[in-house]
mmCIF file of C-alpha atoms in Angstrom:
data_model
loop_
_atom_site.group_PDB
_atom_site.id
_atom_site.type_symbol
_atom_site.label_atom_id
_atom_site.label_comp_id
_atom_site.label_asym_id
_atom_site.label_seq_id
_atom_site.Cartn_x
_atom_site.Cartn_y
_atom_site.Cartn_z
ATOM 1 C CA MET Y 1346 110.484 152.330 112.528
ATOM 2 C CA ARG Y 1347 113.083 154.026 110.166
ATOM 3 C CA ASP Y 1348 113.462 156.886 112.811
ATOM 4 C CA ARG Y 1349 114.623 154.764 115.787
ATOM 5 C CA GLU Y 1350 118.239 153.431 116.281
ATOM 6 C CA ARG Y 1351 118.682 150.128 115.238
ATOM 7 C CA SER Y 1352 119.883 148.887 118.600
ATOM 8 C CA GLU Y 1353 116.757 150.259 120.267
ATOM 9 C CA LEU Y 1354 114.773 148.627 117.804
ATOM 10 C CA LEU Y 1355 116.378 145.217 117.991
ATOM 11 C CA GLY Y 1356 115.998 145.644 121.701
ATOM 12 C CA ASP Y 1357 112.174 145.691 121.282
ATOM 13 C CA LEU Y 1358 112.065 142.460 119.067
ATOM 14 C CA ALA Y 1359 111.941 138.899 119.784
ATOM 15 C CA ILE Y 1360 112.129 135.575 117.692
ATOM 16 C CA VAL Y 1361 109.668 132.957 118.223
ATOM 17 C CA PHE Y 1362 110.392 129.685 116.339
ATOM 18 C CA GLN Y 1363 108.022 127.343 114.798
ATOM 19 C CA ASP Y 1364 108.346 124.436 117.436
ATOM 20 C CA VAL Y 1365 107.868 126.601 120.299
ATOM 21 C CA CYS Y 1366 104.716 125.717 122.449
ATOM 22 C CA LEU Y 1367 103.273 128.391 124.485
ATOM 23 C CA LEU Y 1368 100.167 127.760 126.623
ATOM 24 C CA ASP Y 1369 97.338 129.987 127.066
ATOM 25 C CA ALA Y 1370 98.567 131.608 130.276
ATOM 26 C CA ALA Y 1371 100.967 134.423 131.397
ATOM 27 C CA VAL Y 1372 104.315 134.400 130.650
ATOM 28 C CA GLU Y 1373 105.269 133.686 134.324
ATOM 29 C CA GLU Y 1374 103.029 130.504 134.070
ATOM 30 C CA ASN Y 1375 104.815 129.376 130.960
ATOM 31 C CA LEU Y 1376 108.114 129.697 132.763
ATOM 32 C CA ARG Y 1377 106.853 127.691 135.578
ATOM 33 C CA ILE Y 1378 105.807 124.916 133.265
ATOM 34 C CA ALA Y 1379 109.273 124.808 131.362
ATOM 35 C CA HIS Y 1380 111.265 125.398 134.417
ATOM 36 C CA PRO Y 1381 109.346 124.089 137.497
ATOM 37 C CA GLU Y 1382 112.681 124.228 139.516
ATOM 38 C CA ALA Y 1383 113.383 127.936 138.746
ATOM 39 C CA THR Y 1384 113.008 130.292 141.873
ATOM 40 C CA ALA Y 1385 110.664 133.327 141.856
ATOM 41 C CA GLU Y 1386 113.991 135.636 141.228
ATOM 42 C CA GLU Y 1387 115.068 133.561 138.379
ATOM 43 C CA ARG Y 1388 111.650 133.979 136.738
ATOM 44 C CA VAL Y 1389 111.492 137.457 137.218
ATOM 45 C CA SER Y 1390 114.954 137.843 135.791
ATOM 46 C CA ALA Y 1391 114.082 135.836 132.386
ATOM 47 C CA THR Y 1392 111.451 138.526 132.089
ATOM 48 C CA PRO Y 1393 113.181 141.488 130.719
ATOM 49 C CA ARG Y 1394 110.086 144.088 131.159
ATOM 50 C CA PRO Y 1395 107.921 142.882 133.890
ATOM 51 C CA ALA Y 1396 104.320 143.611 132.513
ATOM 52 C CA PRO Y 1397 102.206 145.951 134.772
ATOM 53 C CA PRO Y 1398 99.089 144.189 136.503
ATOM 54 C CA SER Y 1399 97.020 146.070 134.132
ATOM 55 C CA ASP Y 1400 99.070 144.345 131.008
ATOM 56 C CA ARG Y 1401 96.675 142.183 128.603
ATOM 57 C CA LEU Y 1402 99.059 139.400 129.169
ATOM 58 C CA ASN Y 1403 97.801 139.057 132.571
ATOM 59 C CA VAL Y 1404 94.228 138.542 131.432
ATOM 60 C CA ALA Y 1405 95.233 134.899 130.880
ATOM 61 C CA ARG Y 1406 97.044 134.896 134.568
ATOM 62 C CA VAL Y 1407 96.437 131.291 136.409
ATOM 63 C CA THR Y 1408 96.541 131.119 140.434
ATOM 64 C CA LEU Y 1409 99.352 129.458 142.114
ATOM 65 C CA THR Y 1410 97.201 126.876 143.303
ATOM 66 C CA ALA Y 1411 96.104 125.917 139.636
ATOM 67 C CA ALA Y 1412 99.884 125.851 138.298
ATOM 68 C CA VAL Y 1413 100.920 123.530 141.383
ATOM 69 C CA GLU Y 1414 97.910 121.224 140.417
ATOM 70 C CA LEU Y 1415 98.941 121.412 136.838
ATOM 71 C CA HIS Y 1416 102.066 119.725 137.434
ATOM 72 C CA ARG Y 1417 100.503 116.971 139.460
ATOM 73 C CA PHE Y 1418 98.081 115.749 136.755
ATOM 74 C CA ARG Y 1419 99.882 113.389 134.589
ATOM 75 C CA GLU Y 1420 97.773 111.375 132.368
ATOM 76 C CA ARG Y 1421 98.829 112.891 128.924
ATOM 77 C CA PRO Y 1422 102.331 114.262 128.942
ATOM 78 C CA LEU Y 1423 102.577 117.447 127.112
ATOM 79 C CA THR Y 1424 105.755 117.997 124.688
ATOM 80 C CA VAL Y 1425 107.068 121.417 125.319
ATOM 81 C CA THR Y 1426 109.859 122.314 122.814
ATOM 82 C CA SER Y 1427 110.513 125.819 124.155
ATOM 83 C CA CYS Y 1428 112.709 124.532 126.768
ATOM 84 C CA SER Y 1429 116.019 123.259 125.818
ATOM 85 C CA ARG Y 1430 116.627 121.619 129.511
ATOM 86 C CA CYS Y 1431 113.500 119.476 129.511
ATOM 87 C CA ALA Y 1432 111.703 117.281 126.860
ATOM 88 C CA VAL Y 1433 108.303 116.478 128.313
ATOM 89 C CA CYS Y 1434 106.357 118.838 130.372
ATOM 90 C CA PRO Y 1435 104.920 116.981 133.684
ATOM 91 C CA ALA Y 1436 101.566 118.997 132.924
ATOM 92 C CA GLY Y 1437 99.196 116.508 131.903
ATOM 93 C CA GLY Y 1438 97.478 118.268 128.848
ATOM 94 C CA ARG Y 1439 94.366 119.193 130.981
ATOM 95 C CA VAL Y 1440 93.754 121.727 133.578
ATOM 96 C CA GLY Y 1441 90.412 122.776 135.600
ATOM 97 C CA ARG Y 1442 87.584 124.719 134.370
ATOM 98 C CA ARG Y 1443 88.615 128.110 132.853
ATOM 99 C CA ASP Y 1444 86.977 131.244 134.179
ATOM 100 C CA TRP Y 1445 87.765 133.096 131.043
ATOM 101 C CA ARG Y 1446 86.156 136.400 132.594
ATOM 102 C CA ARG Y 1447 87.882 136.614 135.945
ATOM 103 C CA GLY Y 1448 91.251 134.995 133.983
ATOM 104 C CA ARG Y 1449 91.703 132.065 136.251
ATOM 105 C CA TRP Y 1450 91.343 128.472 136.595
ATOM 106 C CA ASP Y 1451 88.794 126.775 138.937
ATOM 107 C CA THR Y 1452 90.616 123.632 140.065
ATOM 108 C CA THR Y 1453 87.754 122.689 142.775
ATOM 109 C CA SER Y 1454 85.468 121.462 140.081
ATOM 110 C CA PRO Y 1455 84.699 117.555 140.551
ATOM 111 C CA GLY Y 1456 86.987 115.054 138.935
ATOM 112 C CA TYR Y 1457 88.935 117.929 137.860
ATOM 113 C CA ARG Y 1458 88.683 117.592 134.148
ATOM 114 C CA GLY Y 1459 88.664 120.920 131.899
ATOM 115 C CA PRO Y 1460 89.797 121.683 128.462
ATOM 116 C CA ALA Y 1461 92.757 120.212 126.780
ATOM 117 C CA LEU Y 1462 95.712 122.436 126.476
ATOM 118 C CA ILE Y 1463 97.181 119.751 123.962
ATOM 119 C CA SER Y 1464 95.427 116.647 123.748
ATOM 120 C CA ARG Y 1465 97.666 114.902 120.806
ATOM 121 C CA GLU Y 1466 100.300 115.737 118.592
ATOM 122 C CA ILE Y 1467 100.397 114.920 114.959
ATOM 123 C CA ASP Y 1468 103.127 114.299 112.549
ATOM 124 C CA PHE Y 1469 102.124 115.542 109.133
ATOM 125 C CA VAL Y 1470 103.342 116.111 105.821
ATOM 126 C CA LYS Y 1471 101.377 118.696 103.545
ATOM 127 C CA LEU Y 1472 101.417 118.084 99.638
ATOM 128 C CA ASP Y 1473 100.132 119.654 96.613
ATOM 129 C CA PRO Y 1474 99.028 117.643 93.960
ATOM 130 C CA THR Y 1475 97.896 119.548 91.452
ATOM 131 C CA GLN Y 1476 96.826 121.977 93.910
ATOM 132 C CA ASN Y 1477 94.336 119.430 95.511
ATOM 133 C CA MET Y 1478 96.142 120.234 98.970
ATOM 134 C CA THR Y 1479 96.472 117.143 100.897
ATOM 135 C CA LEU Y 1480 97.451 116.096 104.539
ATOM 136 C CA LEU Y 1481 99.292 113.072 105.226
ATOM 137 C CA VAL Y 1482 99.323 112.036 108.873
ATOM 138 C CA ARG Y 1483 102.037 109.766 109.726
ATOM 139 C CA THR Y 1484 101.153 109.253 113.386
ATOM 140 C CA GLU Y 1485 99.086 106.112 114.150
ATOM 141 C CA HIS Y 1486 95.442 106.867 115.618
ATOM 142 C CA PRO Y 1487 92.174 104.666 115.951
ATOM 143 C CA GLU Y 1488 90.038 104.686 112.754
ATOM 144 C CA GLU Y 1489 87.342 106.122 115.049
ATOM 145 C CA GLU Y 1490 89.406 109.333 115.382
ATOM 146 C CA HIS Y 1491 90.234 109.984 111.647
ATOM 147 C CA ARG Y 1492 86.959 111.941 111.306
ATOM 148 C CA ASP Y 1493 87.867 114.417 114.169
ATOM 149 C CA ILE Y 1494 91.445 114.783 113.467
ATOM 150 C CA ALA Y 1495 90.669 115.299 109.722
ATOM 151 C CA LEU Y 1496 87.955 117.648 110.283
ATOM 152 C CA ARG Y 1497 90.096 120.081 112.752
ATOM 153 C CA LEU Y 1498 93.387 119.824 110.528
ATOM 154 C CA MET Y 1499 91.379 120.784 107.209
ATOM 155 C CA ALA Y 1500 90.047 124.058 109.045
ATOM 156 C CA TYR Y 1501 91.153 127.451 107.656
ATOM 157 C CA GLU Y 1502 92.430 128.298 111.177
ATOM 158 C CA HIS Y 1503 94.489 124.961 111.468
ATOM 159 C CA LEU Y 1504 96.467 123.475 108.489
ATOM 160 C CA HIS Y 1505 93.745 124.313 105.963
ATOM 161 C CA ALA Y 1506 93.619 121.478 103.303
ATOM 162 C CA GLU Y 1507 91.084 119.829 101.110
ATOM 163 C CA GLN Y 1508 91.544 116.348 102.468
ATOM 164 C CA VAL Y 1509 93.362 114.170 105.017
ATOM 165 C CA GLY Y 1510 94.836 110.527 104.555
ATOM 166 C CA PHE Y 1511 96.283 108.422 107.476
ATOM 167 C CA VAL Y 1512 99.483 106.541 106.628
ATOM 168 C CA ARG Y 1513 99.535 102.804 107.946
ATOM 169 C CA LYS Y 1514 101.730 99.700 107.754
ATOM 170 C CA PRO Y 1515 100.440 97.552 104.769
ATOM 171 C CA GLY Y 1516 98.754 94.323 105.365
ATOM 172 C CA SER Y 1517 99.659 92.880 102.278
ATOM 173 C CA PRO Y 1518 103.050 91.681 101.889
ATOM 174 C CA ASP Y 1519 102.998 92.783 98.183
ATOM 175 C CA ALA Y 1520 102.423 96.364 99.147
ATOM 176 C CA ASP Y 1521 104.954 99.084 100.199
ATOM 177 C CA ILE Y 1522 102.932 101.239 102.153
ATOM 178 C CA SER Y 1523 99.201 101.692 103.183
ATOM 179 C CA LEU Y 1524 96.692 104.648 103.164
ATOM 180 C CA ARG Y 1525 93.331 105.374 104.796
ATOM 181 C CA MET Y 1526 91.486 108.457 103.883
ATOM 182 C CA ALA Y 1527 89.414 110.115 106.536
ATOM 183 C CA GLY Y 1528 86.106 109.319 105.329
ATOM 184 C CA GLY Y 1529 87.186 105.622 103.951
ATOM 185 C CA GLU Y 1530 87.162 106.707 100.225
ATOM 186 C CA PHE Y 1531 89.561 106.255 97.267
ATOM 187 C CA CYS Y 1532 91.806 109.388 96.389
ATOM 188 C CA GLY Y 1533 94.100 109.203 93.581
ATOM 189 C CA ASN Y 1534 95.661 112.443 94.373
ATOM 190 C CA ALA Y 1535 96.703 111.165 97.680
ATOM 191 C CA CYS Y 1536 97.918 108.043 96.442
ATOM 192 C CA MET Y 1537 100.496 109.913 94.178
ATOM 193 C CA ALA Y 1538 101.208 112.323 97.225
ATOM 194 C CA LEU Y 1539 102.095 109.324 99.512
ATOM 195 C CA ALA Y 1540 103.947 107.376 96.622
ATOM 196 C CA ALA Y 1541 106.189 110.446 96.204
ATOM 197 C CA LEU Y 1542 106.851 110.201 99.640
ATOM 198 C CA ALA Y 1543 107.669 106.630 99.850
ATOM 199 C CA ALA Y 1544 109.846 106.168 96.961
ATOM 200 C CA PRO Y 1545 113.269 105.543 98.033
ATOM 201 C CA PRO Y 1546 115.022 108.902 97.547
ATOM 202 C CA ASP Y 1547 118.420 107.568 96.397
ATOM 203 C CA GLU Y 1548 116.969 105.644 93.372
ATOM 204 C CA LEU Y 1549 114.763 109.004 92.565
ATOM 205 C CA ALA Y 1550 118.097 110.906 92.696
ATOM 206 C CA ALA Y 1551 119.561 108.768 90.171
ATOM 207 C CA GLY Y 1552 116.762 109.889 87.624
ATOM 208 C CA HIS Y 1553 115.381 106.492 87.556
ATOM 209 C CA PRO Y 1554 111.324 105.839 87.680
ATOM 210 C CA VAL Y 1555 110.352 103.987 91.041
ATOM 211 C CA ASP Y 1556 107.246 102.073 91.031
ATOM 212 C CA VAL Y 1557 105.442 102.437 94.448
ATOM 213 C CA VAL Y 1558 102.547 99.749 95.370
ATOM 214 C CA LEU Y 1559 100.022 100.766 97.503
ATOM 215 C CA GLU Y 1560 97.164 99.802 99.729
ATOM 216 C CA ALA Y 1561 94.506 102.400 99.673
ATOM 217 C CA SER Y 1562 91.105 102.827 101.286
ATOM 218 C CA GLY Y 1563 88.253 102.504 98.743
ATOM 219 C CA ALA Y 1564 90.057 99.884 96.206
ATOM 220 C CA ARG Y 1565 89.724 96.320 96.395
ATOM 221 C CA GLU Y 1566 93.206 95.590 94.656
ATOM 222 C CA LEU Y 1567 96.578 97.168 95.281
ATOM 223 C CA VAL Y 1568 97.341 100.425 93.258
ATOM 224 C CA ARG Y 1569 100.640 101.046 91.319
ATOM 225 C CA CYS Y 1570 102.165 104.313 90.829
ATOM 226 C CA ARG Y 1571 105.393 105.187 89.056
ATOM 227 C CA VAL Y 1572 107.365 108.109 90.247
ATOM 228 C CA LEU Y 1573 109.745 110.254 88.688
ATOM 229 C CA ARG Y 1574 111.773 113.359 90.465
ATOM 230 C CA HIS Y 1575 112.365 116.368 88.615
ATOM 231 C CA ALA Y 1576 114.105 119.140 90.626
ATOM 232 C CA ARG Y 1577 111.912 120.036 93.653
ATOM 233 C CA GLU Y 1578 108.572 118.001 92.304
ATOM 234 C CA TYR Y 1579 107.584 114.704 91.114
ATOM 235 C CA THR Y 1580 105.716 113.241 88.227
ATOM 236 C CA CYS Y 1581 103.487 110.591 89.454
ATOM 237 C CA GLU Y 1582 101.648 108.156 87.198
ATOM 238 C CA LEU Y 1583 99.035 105.945 88.902
ATOM 239 C CA ALA Y 1584 97.199 102.957 87.790
ATOM 240 C CA MET Y 1585 93.611 103.687 88.720
ATOM 241 C CA PRO Y 1586 90.725 101.269 89.937
ATOM 242 C CA LEU Y 1587 88.431 100.568 87.101
ATOM 243 C CA PRO Y 1588 84.808 101.505 87.265
ATOM 244 C CA GLU Y 1589 82.181 98.856 87.850
ATOM 245 C CA SER Y 1590 79.920 100.587 85.225
ATOM 246 C CA VAL Y 1591 79.136 103.800 83.213
ATOM 247 C CA GLU Y 1592 75.859 104.493 82.508
ATOM 248 C CA ARG Y 1593 73.581 107.292 81.185
ATOM 249 C CA GLY Y 1594 71.533 108.897 84.222
ATOM 250 C CA ALA Y 1595 68.659 111.303 84.337
ATOM 251 C CA ASP Y 1596 69.031 114.673 82.798
ATOM 252 C CA GLY Y 1597 71.650 113.383 80.342
ATOM 253 C CA VAL Y 1598 74.336 113.162 82.958
ATOM 254 C CA ALA Y 1599 76.720 110.195 82.979
ATOM 255 C CA LEU Y 1600 77.228 107.976 86.111
ATOM 256 C CA VAL Y 1601 80.770 106.424 86.611
ATOM 257 C CA ARG Y 1602 80.243 103.876 89.542
ATOM 258 C CA TYR Y 1603 83.139 102.196 91.332
ATOM 259 C CA ASP Y 1604 82.919 99.776 94.431
ATOM 260 C CA ASP Y 1605 82.888 102.677 97.120
ATOM 261 C CA SER Y 1606 82.244 105.972 95.105
ATOM 262 C CA LEU Y 1607 80.167 107.560 92.751
ATOM 263 C CA HIS Y 1608 81.117 110.333 90.090
ATOM 264 C CA VAL Y 1609 78.674 112.120 88.029
ATOM 265 C CA VAL Y 1610 80.148 113.713 84.652
ATOM 266 C CA VAL Y 1611 78.212 116.679 83.499
ATOM 267 C CA GLU Y 1612 78.968 117.977 80.048
ATOM 268 C CA THR Y 1613 78.273 121.757 80.109
ATOM 269 C CA GLY Y 1614 79.550 125.296 79.559
ATOM 270 C CA ARG Y 1615 81.253 127.527 81.548
ATOM 271 C CA PRO Y 1616 79.549 126.925 85.273
ATOM 272 C CA GLY Y 1617 77.829 129.681 86.832
ATOM 273 C CA ARG Y 1618 76.492 130.017 90.154
ATOM 274 C CA ALA Y 1619 73.355 128.166 89.584
ATOM 275 C CA LEU Y 1620 75.086 125.210 88.139
ATOM 276 C CA ARG Y 1621 77.422 125.107 90.866
ATOM 277 C CA ALA Y 1622 74.047 125.317 93.763
ATOM 278 C CA TRP Y 1623 72.475 122.465 91.387
ATOM 279 C CA ALA Y 1624 75.754 120.355 91.564
ATOM 280 C CA GLN Y 1625 76.025 120.596 95.521
ATOM 281 C CA ARG Y 1626 72.357 119.432 95.977
ATOM 282 C CA LEU Y 1627 72.942 116.725 93.740
ATOM 283 C CA ALA Y 1628 75.825 115.726 95.668
ATOM 284 C CA ALA Y 1629 74.405 115.750 98.801
ATOM 285 C CA ARG Y 1630 71.160 113.780 97.668
ATOM 286 C CA LEU Y 1631 73.264 110.995 96.161
ATOM 287 C CA GLY Y 1632 75.438 110.985 99.050
ATOM 288 C CA GLU Y 1633 72.265 110.004 101.262
ATOM 289 C CA ARG Y 1634 70.907 107.806 98.540
ATOM 290 C CA GLU Y 1635 73.732 105.695 97.075
ATOM 291 C CA GLY Y 1636 75.649 105.091 100.404
ATOM 292 C CA ALA Y 1637 78.836 105.676 98.678
ATOM 293 C CA SER Y 1638 81.803 106.911 100.784
ATOM 294 C CA LEU Y 1639 82.525 109.502 98.201
ATOM 295 C CA VAL Y 1640 80.199 111.308 95.673
ATOM 296 C CA GLY Y 1641 81.822 113.501 93.048
ATOM 297 C CA VAL Y 1642 80.177 115.892 90.354
ATOM 298 C CA MET Y 1643 82.344 116.775 87.411
ATOM 299 C CA LEU Y 1644 81.426 119.625 85.401
ATOM 300 C CA TYR Y 1645 83.311 119.251 81.955
ATOM 301 C CA GLU Y 1646 83.545 121.799 79.562
ATOM 302 C CA PRO Y 1647 84.265 119.544 76.066
ATOM 303 C CA ARG Y 1648 85.369 122.465 74.180
ATOM 304 C CA SER Y 1649 88.162 123.788 76.383
ATOM 305 C CA GLY Y 1650 88.785 120.560 78.284
ATOM 306 C CA HIS Y 1651 88.266 122.362 81.693
ATOM 307 C CA LEU Y 1652 87.017 120.246 84.629
ATOM 308 C CA THR Y 1653 85.625 121.825 87.658
ATOM 309 C CA PRO Y 1654 85.376 119.106 90.481
ATOM 310 C CA LEU Y 1655 83.054 119.080 93.387
ATOM 311 C CA VAL Y 1656 83.647 116.218 95.885
ATOM 312 C CA HIS Y 1657 81.456 115.426 98.553
ATOM 313 C CA VAL Y 1658 82.658 112.941 101.669
ATOM 314 C CA PRO Y 1659 79.312 112.027 103.469
ATOM 315 C CA LEU Y 1660 81.160 110.589 106.657
ATOM 316 C CA LEU Y 1661 82.726 114.260 106.888
ATOM 317 C CA GLY Y 1662 79.786 116.160 105.944
ATOM 318 C CA SER Y 1663 82.446 117.866 103.393
ATOM 319 C CA ALA Y 1664 81.634 119.252 99.942
ATOM 320 C CA VAL Y 1665 84.640 120.901 98.449
ATOM 321 C CA TRP Y 1666 85.113 122.287 95.073
ATOM 322 C CA GLU Y 1667 88.488 120.968 94.744
ATOM 323 C CA ARG Y 1668 91.664 122.861 92.799
ATOM 324 C CA GLY Y 1669 92.318 119.389 91.242
ATOM 325 C CA CYS Y 1670 90.881 116.045 91.653
ATOM 326 C CA GLY Y 1671 92.777 112.774 90.195
ATOM 327 C CA SER Y 1672 89.759 110.486 90.881
ATOM 328 C CA GLY Y 1673 87.403 112.852 89.269
ATOM 329 C CA ALA Y 1674 89.941 113.238 86.000
ATOM 330 C CA ALA Y 1675 89.923 109.420 85.597
ATOM 331 C CA ALA Y 1676 86.150 109.003 85.999
ATOM 332 C CA LEU Y 1677 86.068 111.584 82.968
ATOM 333 C CA ALA Y 1678 88.825 109.351 80.909
ATOM 334 C CA ALA Y 1679 86.447 106.304 81.497
ATOM 335 C CA TYR Y 1680 83.401 108.172 80.517
ATOM 336 C CA LEU Y 1681 85.014 109.532 77.453
ATOM 337 C CA ALA Y 1682 86.368 106.330 76.205
ATOM 338 C CA TRP Y 1683 82.928 104.550 77.338
ATOM 339 C CA LYS Y 1684 81.038 107.359 75.128
ATOM 340 C CA GLY Y 1685 83.397 107.267 72.107
ATOM 341 C CA ARG Y 1686 83.996 103.345 72.489
ATOM 342 C CA THR Y 1687 87.668 104.114 71.784
ATOM 343 C CA SER Y 1688 90.954 104.425 73.816
ATOM 344 C CA VAL Y 1689 91.363 107.987 75.047
ATOM 345 C CA THR Y 1690 94.473 110.198 76.075
ATOM 346 C CA THR Y 1691 93.382 113.664 76.852
ATOM 347 C CA ARG Y 1692 94.899 116.658 79.018
ATOM 348 C CA VAL Y 1693 92.443 118.025 81.456
ATOM 349 C CA ARG Y 1694 92.410 121.410 82.799
ATOM 350 C CA GLN Y 1695 91.442 121.955 86.476
ATOM 351 C CA PRO Y 1696 91.648 125.205 88.361
ATOM 352 C CA GLY Y 1697 94.964 123.925 90.145
ATOM 353 C CA GLY Y 1698 96.433 122.713 86.876
ATOM 354 C CA VAL Y 1699 96.749 120.147 84.173
ATOM 355 C CA MET Y 1700 96.463 116.264 84.387
ATOM 356 C CA THR Y 1701 97.090 114.097 81.726
ATOM 357 C CA VAL Y 1702 94.454 110.986 81.685
ATOM 358 C CA ALA Y 1703 94.271 108.049 79.612
ATOM 359 C CA ALA Y 1704 91.486 105.005 79.303
ATOM 360 C CA ASP Y 1705 92.186 101.822 77.495
ATOM 361 C CA HIS Y 1706 89.120 100.600 75.647
ATOM 362 C CA ALA Y 1707 89.043 97.317 73.529
ATOM 363 C CA ARG Y 1708 85.779 95.216 72.290
ATOM 364 C CA GLY Y 1709 83.353 97.169 74.082
ATOM 365 C CA VAL Y 1710 85.219 96.919 77.648
ATOM 366 C CA LEU Y 1711 87.573 99.521 79.603
ATOM 367 C CA THR Y 1712 90.882 97.805 80.366
ATOM 368 C CA GLY Y 1713 92.810 100.485 82.114
ATOM 369 C CA VAL Y 1714 92.753 103.870 83.197
ATOM 370 C CA ARG Y 1715 95.668 106.241 84.177
ATOM 371 C CA VAL Y 1716 96.330 109.588 85.580
ATOM 372 C CA GLN Y 1717 99.285 111.553 85.423
ATOM 373 C CA GLY Y 1718 100.034 114.736 87.659
ATOM 374 C CA THR Y 1719 102.756 116.481 89.537
ATOM 375 C CA VAL Y 1720 103.598 116.345 93.379
ATOM 376 C CA ARG Y 1721 105.044 118.880 95.574
ATOM 377 C CA VAL Y 1722 105.774 118.777 99.305
ATOM 378 C CA VAL Y 1723 105.135 122.061 100.679
ATOM 379 C CA ALA Y 1724 105.317 121.492 104.507
ATOM 380 C CA GLU Y 1725 106.036 119.007 107.175
ATOM 381 C CA GLY Y 1726 106.135 118.976 110.609
ATOM 382 C CA ARG Y 1727 103.893 118.633 114.173
ATOM 383 C CA ALA Y 1728 100.317 119.813 114.735
ATOM 384 C CA TYR Y 1729 98.674 120.476 117.996
ATOM 385 C CA LEU Y 1730 95.180 119.298 118.725
#
């Protein structure tokens, strides 16, 4: 590249913006969809170097008949942002059955319902609460679709995150906003992430702490989060739901039970491969037996204050060694206060960073649990499924 002239090199480069939507078809077919009124000559002139028939781009070429039918099918309009002259493509988002080996669409199949090009558009924000990478979906979707949407968004080949929550309008007049996690569980980190988004920017800019009241799945009562902004990140302190019970289980582990979830606290040394495998089997077994929306196994090293959290959501079939778990850290604080029969405030080190937890204990009863951590917004935009 260093040996080429600058003008020659720039002539071989193209800039593709993030909002551009290219369909799985030849360049000519993308031009047809973006500008259906363009003539053949105009389409050729828009392509500086027409590809020869053997070019790999033409492997995905569709027939003219399919292109015409594509524009007639209007059940699900598809937004195409690569064209400045049209906002909505008349293509319906579904085409005929694809013959991948021959590189063409079969529009003769009964019903003409092939694979979706883009079935839905998702407005999302990706946040980093102690590296517990969280996706918050701002578009409304029926609850029965949450699982499928979440699994696809969390995948490595998509937005890649540890959990997904759906932002909704609150049902309670006392709540500022509502959050439902994809598995119906309660998530402290996701609540802090949403509180950071929901807090009025002008009040945060003035340096004042802002209290945000949330409805959250898995919590019977409203939860309150105090948000303070520092440069490009937020410090959030969340008042957590209280556990229904803390008890000693088999093998010396502690069981911290909530209304919809269960956290197992295991005091141990540095967890190795065998202990991690045991923790995964335990989480799967408890998920089947307890009927909880979430099962956490918290491997806690008392000497170093290090916590390694495993979170299993049975509805999603997921088991993730999270970088940070707010709910698990809160369960640990509840356990430490129960064990010592005294109030506790401590810093918990997790793979993604440090969280401060506190549990208030009086007369043999837990009266409050709080977690504090940082939140950063790392990305926002539209995702296509």
